[in-house]
Tab-separated table of C-alpha atoms and ligand atoms in Angstrom:
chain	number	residue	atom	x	y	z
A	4	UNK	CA	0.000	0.000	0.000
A	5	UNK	CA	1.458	3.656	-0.721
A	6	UNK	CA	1.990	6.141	1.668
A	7	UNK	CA	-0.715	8.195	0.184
A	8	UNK	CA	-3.350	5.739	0.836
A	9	UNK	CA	-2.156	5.065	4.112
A	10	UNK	CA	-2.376	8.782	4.745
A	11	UNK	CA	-5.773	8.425	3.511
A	12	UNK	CA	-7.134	5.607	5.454
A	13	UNK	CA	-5.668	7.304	8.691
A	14	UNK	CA	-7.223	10.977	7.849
A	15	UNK	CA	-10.862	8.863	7.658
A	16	UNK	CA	-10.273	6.714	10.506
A	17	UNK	CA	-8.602	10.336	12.588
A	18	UNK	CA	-12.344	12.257	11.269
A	19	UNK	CA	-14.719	9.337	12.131
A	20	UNK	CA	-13.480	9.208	15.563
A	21	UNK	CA	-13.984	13.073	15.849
A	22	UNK	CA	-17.185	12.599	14.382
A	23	UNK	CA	-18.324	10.234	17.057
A	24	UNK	CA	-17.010	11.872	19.391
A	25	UNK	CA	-19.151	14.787	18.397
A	26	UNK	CA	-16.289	17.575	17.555
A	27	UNK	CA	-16.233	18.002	13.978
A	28	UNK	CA	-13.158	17.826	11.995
A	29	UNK	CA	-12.042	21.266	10.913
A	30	UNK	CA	-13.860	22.470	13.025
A	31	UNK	CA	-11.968	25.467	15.748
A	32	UNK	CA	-12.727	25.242	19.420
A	33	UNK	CA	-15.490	27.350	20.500
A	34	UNK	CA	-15.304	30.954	20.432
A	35	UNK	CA	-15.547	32.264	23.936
A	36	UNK	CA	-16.995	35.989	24.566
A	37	UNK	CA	-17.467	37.610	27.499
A	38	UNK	CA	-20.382	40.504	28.009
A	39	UNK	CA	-20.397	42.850	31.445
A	40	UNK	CA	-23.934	43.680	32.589
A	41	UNK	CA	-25.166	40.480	31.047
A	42	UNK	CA	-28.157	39.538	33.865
A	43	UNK	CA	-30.695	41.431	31.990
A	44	UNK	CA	-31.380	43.898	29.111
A	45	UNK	CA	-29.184	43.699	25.834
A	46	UNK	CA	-26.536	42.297	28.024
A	47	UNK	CA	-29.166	38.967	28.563
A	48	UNK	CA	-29.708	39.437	24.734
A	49	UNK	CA	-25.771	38.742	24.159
A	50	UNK	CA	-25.478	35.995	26.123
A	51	UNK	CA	-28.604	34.237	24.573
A	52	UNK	CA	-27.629	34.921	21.474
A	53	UNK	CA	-23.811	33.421	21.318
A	54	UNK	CA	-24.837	30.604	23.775
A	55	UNK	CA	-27.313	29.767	20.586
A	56	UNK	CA	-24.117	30.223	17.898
A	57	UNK	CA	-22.597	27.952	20.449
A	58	UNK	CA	-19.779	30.067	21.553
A	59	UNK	CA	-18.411	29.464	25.111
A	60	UNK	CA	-20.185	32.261	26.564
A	61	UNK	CA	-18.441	34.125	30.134
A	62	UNK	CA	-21.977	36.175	31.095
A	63	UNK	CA	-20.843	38.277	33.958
A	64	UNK	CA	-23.164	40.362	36.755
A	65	UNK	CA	-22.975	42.224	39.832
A	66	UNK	CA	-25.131	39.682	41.399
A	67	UNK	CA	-24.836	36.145	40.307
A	68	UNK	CA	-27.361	34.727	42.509
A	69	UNK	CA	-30.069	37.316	41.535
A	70	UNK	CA	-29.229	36.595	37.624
A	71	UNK	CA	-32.138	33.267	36.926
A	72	UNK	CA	-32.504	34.934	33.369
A	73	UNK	CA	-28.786	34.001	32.727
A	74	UNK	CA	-28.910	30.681	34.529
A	75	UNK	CA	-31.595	29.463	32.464
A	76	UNK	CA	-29.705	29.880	29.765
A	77	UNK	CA	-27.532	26.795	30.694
A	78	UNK	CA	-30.295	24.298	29.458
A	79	UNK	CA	-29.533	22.319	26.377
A	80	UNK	CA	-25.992	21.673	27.166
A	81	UNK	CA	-25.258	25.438	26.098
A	82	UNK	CA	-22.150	26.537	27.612
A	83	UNK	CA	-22.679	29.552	29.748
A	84	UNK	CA	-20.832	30.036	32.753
A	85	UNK	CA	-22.017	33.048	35.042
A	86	UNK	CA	-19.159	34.930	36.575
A	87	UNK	CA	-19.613	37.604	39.560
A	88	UNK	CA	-18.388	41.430	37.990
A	89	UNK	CA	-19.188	44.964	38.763
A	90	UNK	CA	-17.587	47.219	36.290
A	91	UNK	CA	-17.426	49.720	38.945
A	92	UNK	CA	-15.167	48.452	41.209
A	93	UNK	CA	-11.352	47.972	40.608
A	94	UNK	CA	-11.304	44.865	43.002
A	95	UNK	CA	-13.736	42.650	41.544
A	96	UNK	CA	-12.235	43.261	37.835
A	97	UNK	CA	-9.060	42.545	39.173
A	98	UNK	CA	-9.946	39.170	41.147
A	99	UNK	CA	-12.145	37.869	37.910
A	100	UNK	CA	-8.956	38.674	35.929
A	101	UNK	CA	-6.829	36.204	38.013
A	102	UNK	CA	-9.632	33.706	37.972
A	103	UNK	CA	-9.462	33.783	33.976
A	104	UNK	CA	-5.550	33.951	33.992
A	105	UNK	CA	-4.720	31.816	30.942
A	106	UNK	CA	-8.117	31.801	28.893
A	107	UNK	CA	-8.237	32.754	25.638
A	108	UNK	CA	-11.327	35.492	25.095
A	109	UNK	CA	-12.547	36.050	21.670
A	110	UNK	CA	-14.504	38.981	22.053
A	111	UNK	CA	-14.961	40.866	25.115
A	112	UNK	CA	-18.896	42.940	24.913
A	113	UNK	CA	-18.321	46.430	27.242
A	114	UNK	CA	-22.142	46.288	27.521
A	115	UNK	CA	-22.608	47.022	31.812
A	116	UNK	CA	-24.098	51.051	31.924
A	117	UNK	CA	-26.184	53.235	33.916
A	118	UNK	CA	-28.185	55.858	32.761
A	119	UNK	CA	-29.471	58.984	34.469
A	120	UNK	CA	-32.612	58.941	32.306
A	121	UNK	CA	-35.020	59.060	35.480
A	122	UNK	CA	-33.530	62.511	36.519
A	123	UNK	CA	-32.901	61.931	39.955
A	124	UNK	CA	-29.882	64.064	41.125
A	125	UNK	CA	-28.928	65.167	37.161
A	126	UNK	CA	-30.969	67.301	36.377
A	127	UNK	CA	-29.856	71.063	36.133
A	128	UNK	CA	-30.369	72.908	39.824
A	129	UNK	CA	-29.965	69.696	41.250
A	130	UNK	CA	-26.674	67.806	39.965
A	131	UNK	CA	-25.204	65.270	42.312
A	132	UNK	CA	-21.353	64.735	42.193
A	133	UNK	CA	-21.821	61.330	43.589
A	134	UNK	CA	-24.202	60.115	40.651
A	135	UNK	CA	-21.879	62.026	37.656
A	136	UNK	CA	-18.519	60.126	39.531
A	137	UNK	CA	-20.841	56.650	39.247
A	138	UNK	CA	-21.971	56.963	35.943
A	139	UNK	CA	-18.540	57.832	34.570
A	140	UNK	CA	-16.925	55.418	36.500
A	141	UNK	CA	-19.474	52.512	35.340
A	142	UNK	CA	-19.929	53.951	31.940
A	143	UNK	CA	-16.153	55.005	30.961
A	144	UNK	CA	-13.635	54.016	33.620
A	145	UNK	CA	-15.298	50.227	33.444
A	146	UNK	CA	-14.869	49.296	29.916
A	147	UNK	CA	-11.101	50.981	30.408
A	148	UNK	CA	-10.200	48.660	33.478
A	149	UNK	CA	-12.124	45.539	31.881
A	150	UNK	CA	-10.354	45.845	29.214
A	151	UNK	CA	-7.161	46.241	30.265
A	152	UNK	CA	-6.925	43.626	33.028
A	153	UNK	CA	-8.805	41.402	30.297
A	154	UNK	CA	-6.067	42.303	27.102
A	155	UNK	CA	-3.605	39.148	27.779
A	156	UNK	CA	-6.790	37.022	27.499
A	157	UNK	CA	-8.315	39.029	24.542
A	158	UNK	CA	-4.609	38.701	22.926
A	159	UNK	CA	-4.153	35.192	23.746
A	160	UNK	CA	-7.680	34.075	21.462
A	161	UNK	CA	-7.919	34.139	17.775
A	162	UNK	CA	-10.553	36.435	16.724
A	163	UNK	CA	-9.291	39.259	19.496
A	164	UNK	CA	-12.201	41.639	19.623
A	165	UNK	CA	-13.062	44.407	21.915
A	166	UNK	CA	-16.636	45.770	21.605
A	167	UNK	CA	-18.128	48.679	23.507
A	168	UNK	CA	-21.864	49.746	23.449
A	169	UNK	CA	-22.406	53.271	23.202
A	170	UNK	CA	-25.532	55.368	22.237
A	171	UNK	CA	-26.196	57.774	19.349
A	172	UNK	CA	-26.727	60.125	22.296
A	173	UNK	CA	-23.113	60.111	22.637
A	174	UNK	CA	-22.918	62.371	19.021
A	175	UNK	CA	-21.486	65.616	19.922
A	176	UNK	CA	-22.857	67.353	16.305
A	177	UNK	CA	-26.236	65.810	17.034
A	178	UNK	CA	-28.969	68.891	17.169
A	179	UNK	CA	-29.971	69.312	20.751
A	180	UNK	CA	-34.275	68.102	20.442
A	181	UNK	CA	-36.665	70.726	22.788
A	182	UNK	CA	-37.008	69.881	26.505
A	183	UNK	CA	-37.148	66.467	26.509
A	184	UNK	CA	-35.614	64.834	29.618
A	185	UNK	CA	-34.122	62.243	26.702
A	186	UNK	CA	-32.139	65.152	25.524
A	187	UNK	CA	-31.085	66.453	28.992
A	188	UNK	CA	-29.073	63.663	30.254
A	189	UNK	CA	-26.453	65.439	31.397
A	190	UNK	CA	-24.584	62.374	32.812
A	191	UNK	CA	-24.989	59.919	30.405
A	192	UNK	CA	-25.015	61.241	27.038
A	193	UNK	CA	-21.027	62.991	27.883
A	194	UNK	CA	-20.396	59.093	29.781
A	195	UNK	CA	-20.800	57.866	26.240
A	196	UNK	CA	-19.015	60.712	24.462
A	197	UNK	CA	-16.408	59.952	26.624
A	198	UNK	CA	-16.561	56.147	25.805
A	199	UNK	CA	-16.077	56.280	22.425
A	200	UNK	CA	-12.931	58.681	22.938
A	201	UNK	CA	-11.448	56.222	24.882
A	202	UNK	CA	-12.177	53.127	22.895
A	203	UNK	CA	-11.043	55.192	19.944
A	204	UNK	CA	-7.289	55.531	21.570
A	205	UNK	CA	-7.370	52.020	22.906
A	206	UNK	CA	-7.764	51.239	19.565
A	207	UNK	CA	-5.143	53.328	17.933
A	208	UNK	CA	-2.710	51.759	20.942
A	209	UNK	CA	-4.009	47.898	20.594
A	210	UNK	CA	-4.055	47.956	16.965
A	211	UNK	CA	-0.398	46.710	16.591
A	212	UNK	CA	-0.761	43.750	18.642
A	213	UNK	CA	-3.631	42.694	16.910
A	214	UNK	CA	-6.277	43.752	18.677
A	215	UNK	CA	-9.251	45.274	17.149
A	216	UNK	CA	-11.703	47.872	19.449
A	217	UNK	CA	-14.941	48.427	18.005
A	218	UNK	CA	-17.437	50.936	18.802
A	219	UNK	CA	-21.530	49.665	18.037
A	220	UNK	CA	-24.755	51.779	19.107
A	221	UNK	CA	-28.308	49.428	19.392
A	222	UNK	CA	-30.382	52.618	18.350
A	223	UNK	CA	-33.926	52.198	21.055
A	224	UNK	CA	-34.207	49.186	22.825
A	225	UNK	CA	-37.194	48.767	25.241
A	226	UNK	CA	-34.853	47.491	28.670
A	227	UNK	CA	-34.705	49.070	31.919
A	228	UNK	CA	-32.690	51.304	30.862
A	229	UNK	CA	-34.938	53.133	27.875
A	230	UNK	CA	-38.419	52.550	30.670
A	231	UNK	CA	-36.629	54.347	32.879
A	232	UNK	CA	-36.424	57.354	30.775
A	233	UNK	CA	-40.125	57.467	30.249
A	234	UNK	CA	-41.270	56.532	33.940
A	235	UNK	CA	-40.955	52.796	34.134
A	236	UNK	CA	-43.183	52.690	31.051
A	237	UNK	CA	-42.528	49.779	28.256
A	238	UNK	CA	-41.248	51.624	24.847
A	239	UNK	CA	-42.701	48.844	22.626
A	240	UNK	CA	-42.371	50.726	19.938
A	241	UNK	CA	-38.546	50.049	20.126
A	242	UNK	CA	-36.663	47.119	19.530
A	243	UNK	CA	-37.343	43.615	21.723
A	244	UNK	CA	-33.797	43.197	23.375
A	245	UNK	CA	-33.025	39.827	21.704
A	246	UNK	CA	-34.106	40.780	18.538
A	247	UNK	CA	-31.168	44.174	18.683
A	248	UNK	CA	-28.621	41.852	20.428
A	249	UNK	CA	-28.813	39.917	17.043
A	250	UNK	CA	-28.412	42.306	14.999
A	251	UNK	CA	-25.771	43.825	16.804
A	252	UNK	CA	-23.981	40.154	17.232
A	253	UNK	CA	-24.209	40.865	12.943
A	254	UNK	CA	-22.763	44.086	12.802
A	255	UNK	CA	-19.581	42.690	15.270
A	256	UNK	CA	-18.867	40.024	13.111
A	257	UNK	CA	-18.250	42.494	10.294
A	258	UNK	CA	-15.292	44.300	12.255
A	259	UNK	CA	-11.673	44.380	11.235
A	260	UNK	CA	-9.203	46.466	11.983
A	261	UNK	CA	-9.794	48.292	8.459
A	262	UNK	CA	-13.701	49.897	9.320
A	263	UNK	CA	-13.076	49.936	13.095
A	264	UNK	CA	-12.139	53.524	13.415
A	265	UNK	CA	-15.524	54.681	13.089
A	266	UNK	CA	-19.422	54.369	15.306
A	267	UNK	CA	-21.291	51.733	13.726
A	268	UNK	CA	-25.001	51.055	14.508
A	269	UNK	CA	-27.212	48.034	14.939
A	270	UNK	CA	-28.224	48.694	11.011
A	271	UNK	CA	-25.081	48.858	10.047
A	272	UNK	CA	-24.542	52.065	9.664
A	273	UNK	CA	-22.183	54.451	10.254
A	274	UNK	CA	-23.192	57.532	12.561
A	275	UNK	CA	-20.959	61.455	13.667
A	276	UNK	CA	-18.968	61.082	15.902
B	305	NAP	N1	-31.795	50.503	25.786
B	305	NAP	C1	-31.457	51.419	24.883
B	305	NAP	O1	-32.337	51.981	24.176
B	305	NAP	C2	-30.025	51.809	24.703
B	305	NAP	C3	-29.736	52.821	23.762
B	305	NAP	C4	-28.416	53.188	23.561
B	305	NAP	C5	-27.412	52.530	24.234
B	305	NAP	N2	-27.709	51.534	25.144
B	305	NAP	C6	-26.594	50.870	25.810
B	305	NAP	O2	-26.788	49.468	25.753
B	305	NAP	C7	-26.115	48.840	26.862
B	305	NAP	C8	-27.082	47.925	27.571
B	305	NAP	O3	-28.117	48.704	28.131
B	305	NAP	P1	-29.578	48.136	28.432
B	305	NAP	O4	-30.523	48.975	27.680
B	305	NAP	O5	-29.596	46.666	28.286
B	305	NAP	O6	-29.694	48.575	29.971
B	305	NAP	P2	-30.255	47.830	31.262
B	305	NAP	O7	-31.404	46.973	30.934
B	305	NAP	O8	-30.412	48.911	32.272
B	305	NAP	O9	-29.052	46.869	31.673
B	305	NAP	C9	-27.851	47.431	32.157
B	305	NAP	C10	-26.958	46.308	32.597
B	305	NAP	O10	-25.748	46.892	33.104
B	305	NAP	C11	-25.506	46.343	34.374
B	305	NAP	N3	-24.709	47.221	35.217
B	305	NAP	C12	-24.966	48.473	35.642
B	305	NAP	N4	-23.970	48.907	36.431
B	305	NAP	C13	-23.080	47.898	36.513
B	305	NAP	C14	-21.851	47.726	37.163
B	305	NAP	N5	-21.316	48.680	37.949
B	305	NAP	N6	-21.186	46.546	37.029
B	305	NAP	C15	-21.702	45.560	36.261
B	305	NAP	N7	-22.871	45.647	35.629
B	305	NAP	C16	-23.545	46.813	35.751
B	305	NAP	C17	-26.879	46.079	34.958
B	305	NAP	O11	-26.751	45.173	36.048
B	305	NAP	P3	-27.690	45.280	37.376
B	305	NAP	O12	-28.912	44.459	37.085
B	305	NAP	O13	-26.830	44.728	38.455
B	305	NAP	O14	-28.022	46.734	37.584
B	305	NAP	C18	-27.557	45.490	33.741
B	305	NAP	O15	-27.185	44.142	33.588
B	305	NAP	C19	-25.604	50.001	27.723
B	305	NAP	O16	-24.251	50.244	27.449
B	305	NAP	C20	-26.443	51.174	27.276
B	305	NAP	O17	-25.825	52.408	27.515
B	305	NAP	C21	-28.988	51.165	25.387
């Protein structure tokens, strides 16, 4: 028998055992993401939505055992593994860091915001130093410390994505609407300016090692966050969460490091800056 054939028989024999062993020749290892603020709202919509691509999906929370959403994701041997994380605090980036030393992370989703769209303490005349200092904290500071304590594992995957939500609030040449308290979020809306900034020099700086930063907005999504802007009331005229996390999960696949330098939305288009 030639070598060839030999070859041949033992490249079958080498895929049929993969095959029952239910991996898949040529087939990669699982893409792993991981998405901050992933207990409910778009965050939830992530997580369901690469669990269903079956990625390894990291879903991380402030509050683990409040997050049943997330759990219940884990049916169907979907591999979702809840980790504890508040963007807000230095410590707890830091220890989930250490607990991931070594793992390769695909993507990493900088998803985890508040929003002072209920108007408590930031609105003008009343301004609260201790709500502007948490939202920039969650809002900017987070997805800068997440990142960086999570860059070796980002580096160490394949795919080696960083995406950060922002809003088309964020759009500095954006005409200002009449008084709507949408318009005045004082907080938020410069939180997200200042995102962007910062994911655009992260970029510029991670670029060389591979690295691409990517910047997507999910236009109106009725969550929490948008109800709490109009009283607690459901927006269904906006999208259903799981519905924009797909079409965001879309829009991230089409990121290089050629079209990142820019805001891209949901649609797929391109907004200001
Ligand atoms: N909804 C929209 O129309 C809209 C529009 C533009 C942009 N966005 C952006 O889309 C992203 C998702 O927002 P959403 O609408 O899904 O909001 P949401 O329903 O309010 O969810 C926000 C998520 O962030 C988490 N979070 C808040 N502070 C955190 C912290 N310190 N550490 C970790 N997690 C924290 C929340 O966790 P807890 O449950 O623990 O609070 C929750 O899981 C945000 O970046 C938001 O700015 C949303």
């Amino acid at each position: 028998m030639s070598t060839t054939n030999s070859f041949k028989r033992l490249a079958r024999a080498v895929a049929m055992a993969a095959v029952l062993a239910g991996v898949g020749i040529g087939t990669a290892q699982a893409e792993t993401v991981l998405i901050t603020g992933a207990n409910r709202g778009l965050g939830l919509g992530f997580a369901r939505a690469y669990a269903d691509r079956g990625w390894t999906v990291i879903a991380t929370a402030r509050n683990p055992d409040d997050a049943a959403d997330l759990k219940a994701l884990k049916t169907n041997g979907k591999d979702v593994t809840v980790e504890k994380l508040d963007v807000g605090d230095e410590a707890s980036i830091n220890a989930l860091a250490v607990k991931l030393k070594g793992k390769p992370i695909d993507l990493l989703i900088n998803n985890a915001a508040v929003n002072d769209g209920n108007g408590k303490g930031t609105t003008l005349g009343q301004f609260d130093t201790r709500f502007f200092e948490m939202e920039m904290r969650t809002n900017v500071l987070g997805p800068l410390l997440v990142s960086q304590a999570l860059l070796p594992n980002v580096e160490a995957s394949k795919m080696k994505k960083i995406v950060s939500i922002t809003s088309p609030s964020a759009v500095i040449s954006r005409p200002m609407k009449k008084e709507t308290r949408r318009a005045h979020t004082y907080f938020y809306r410069p939180s997200k300016s200042a995102l962007n900034m910062a994911m655009k020099i992260l970029a510029a700086e991670v670029r060389e090692r591979g690295v691409t930063v990517g910047i997507v907005h999910p236009g109106g999504v009725d969550t929490e966050m948008l109800r709490s802007v109009f009283d607690g009331k459901p927006q269904t005229q906006a999208q259903k969460p799981d519905d924009a996390a797909l079409k965001i999960v879309s829009v991230i696949d089409t990121l290089t490091m050629e079209n990142v330098d820019q805001v891209w939305g949901y649609d797929g288009k391109v907004i200001p800056w």
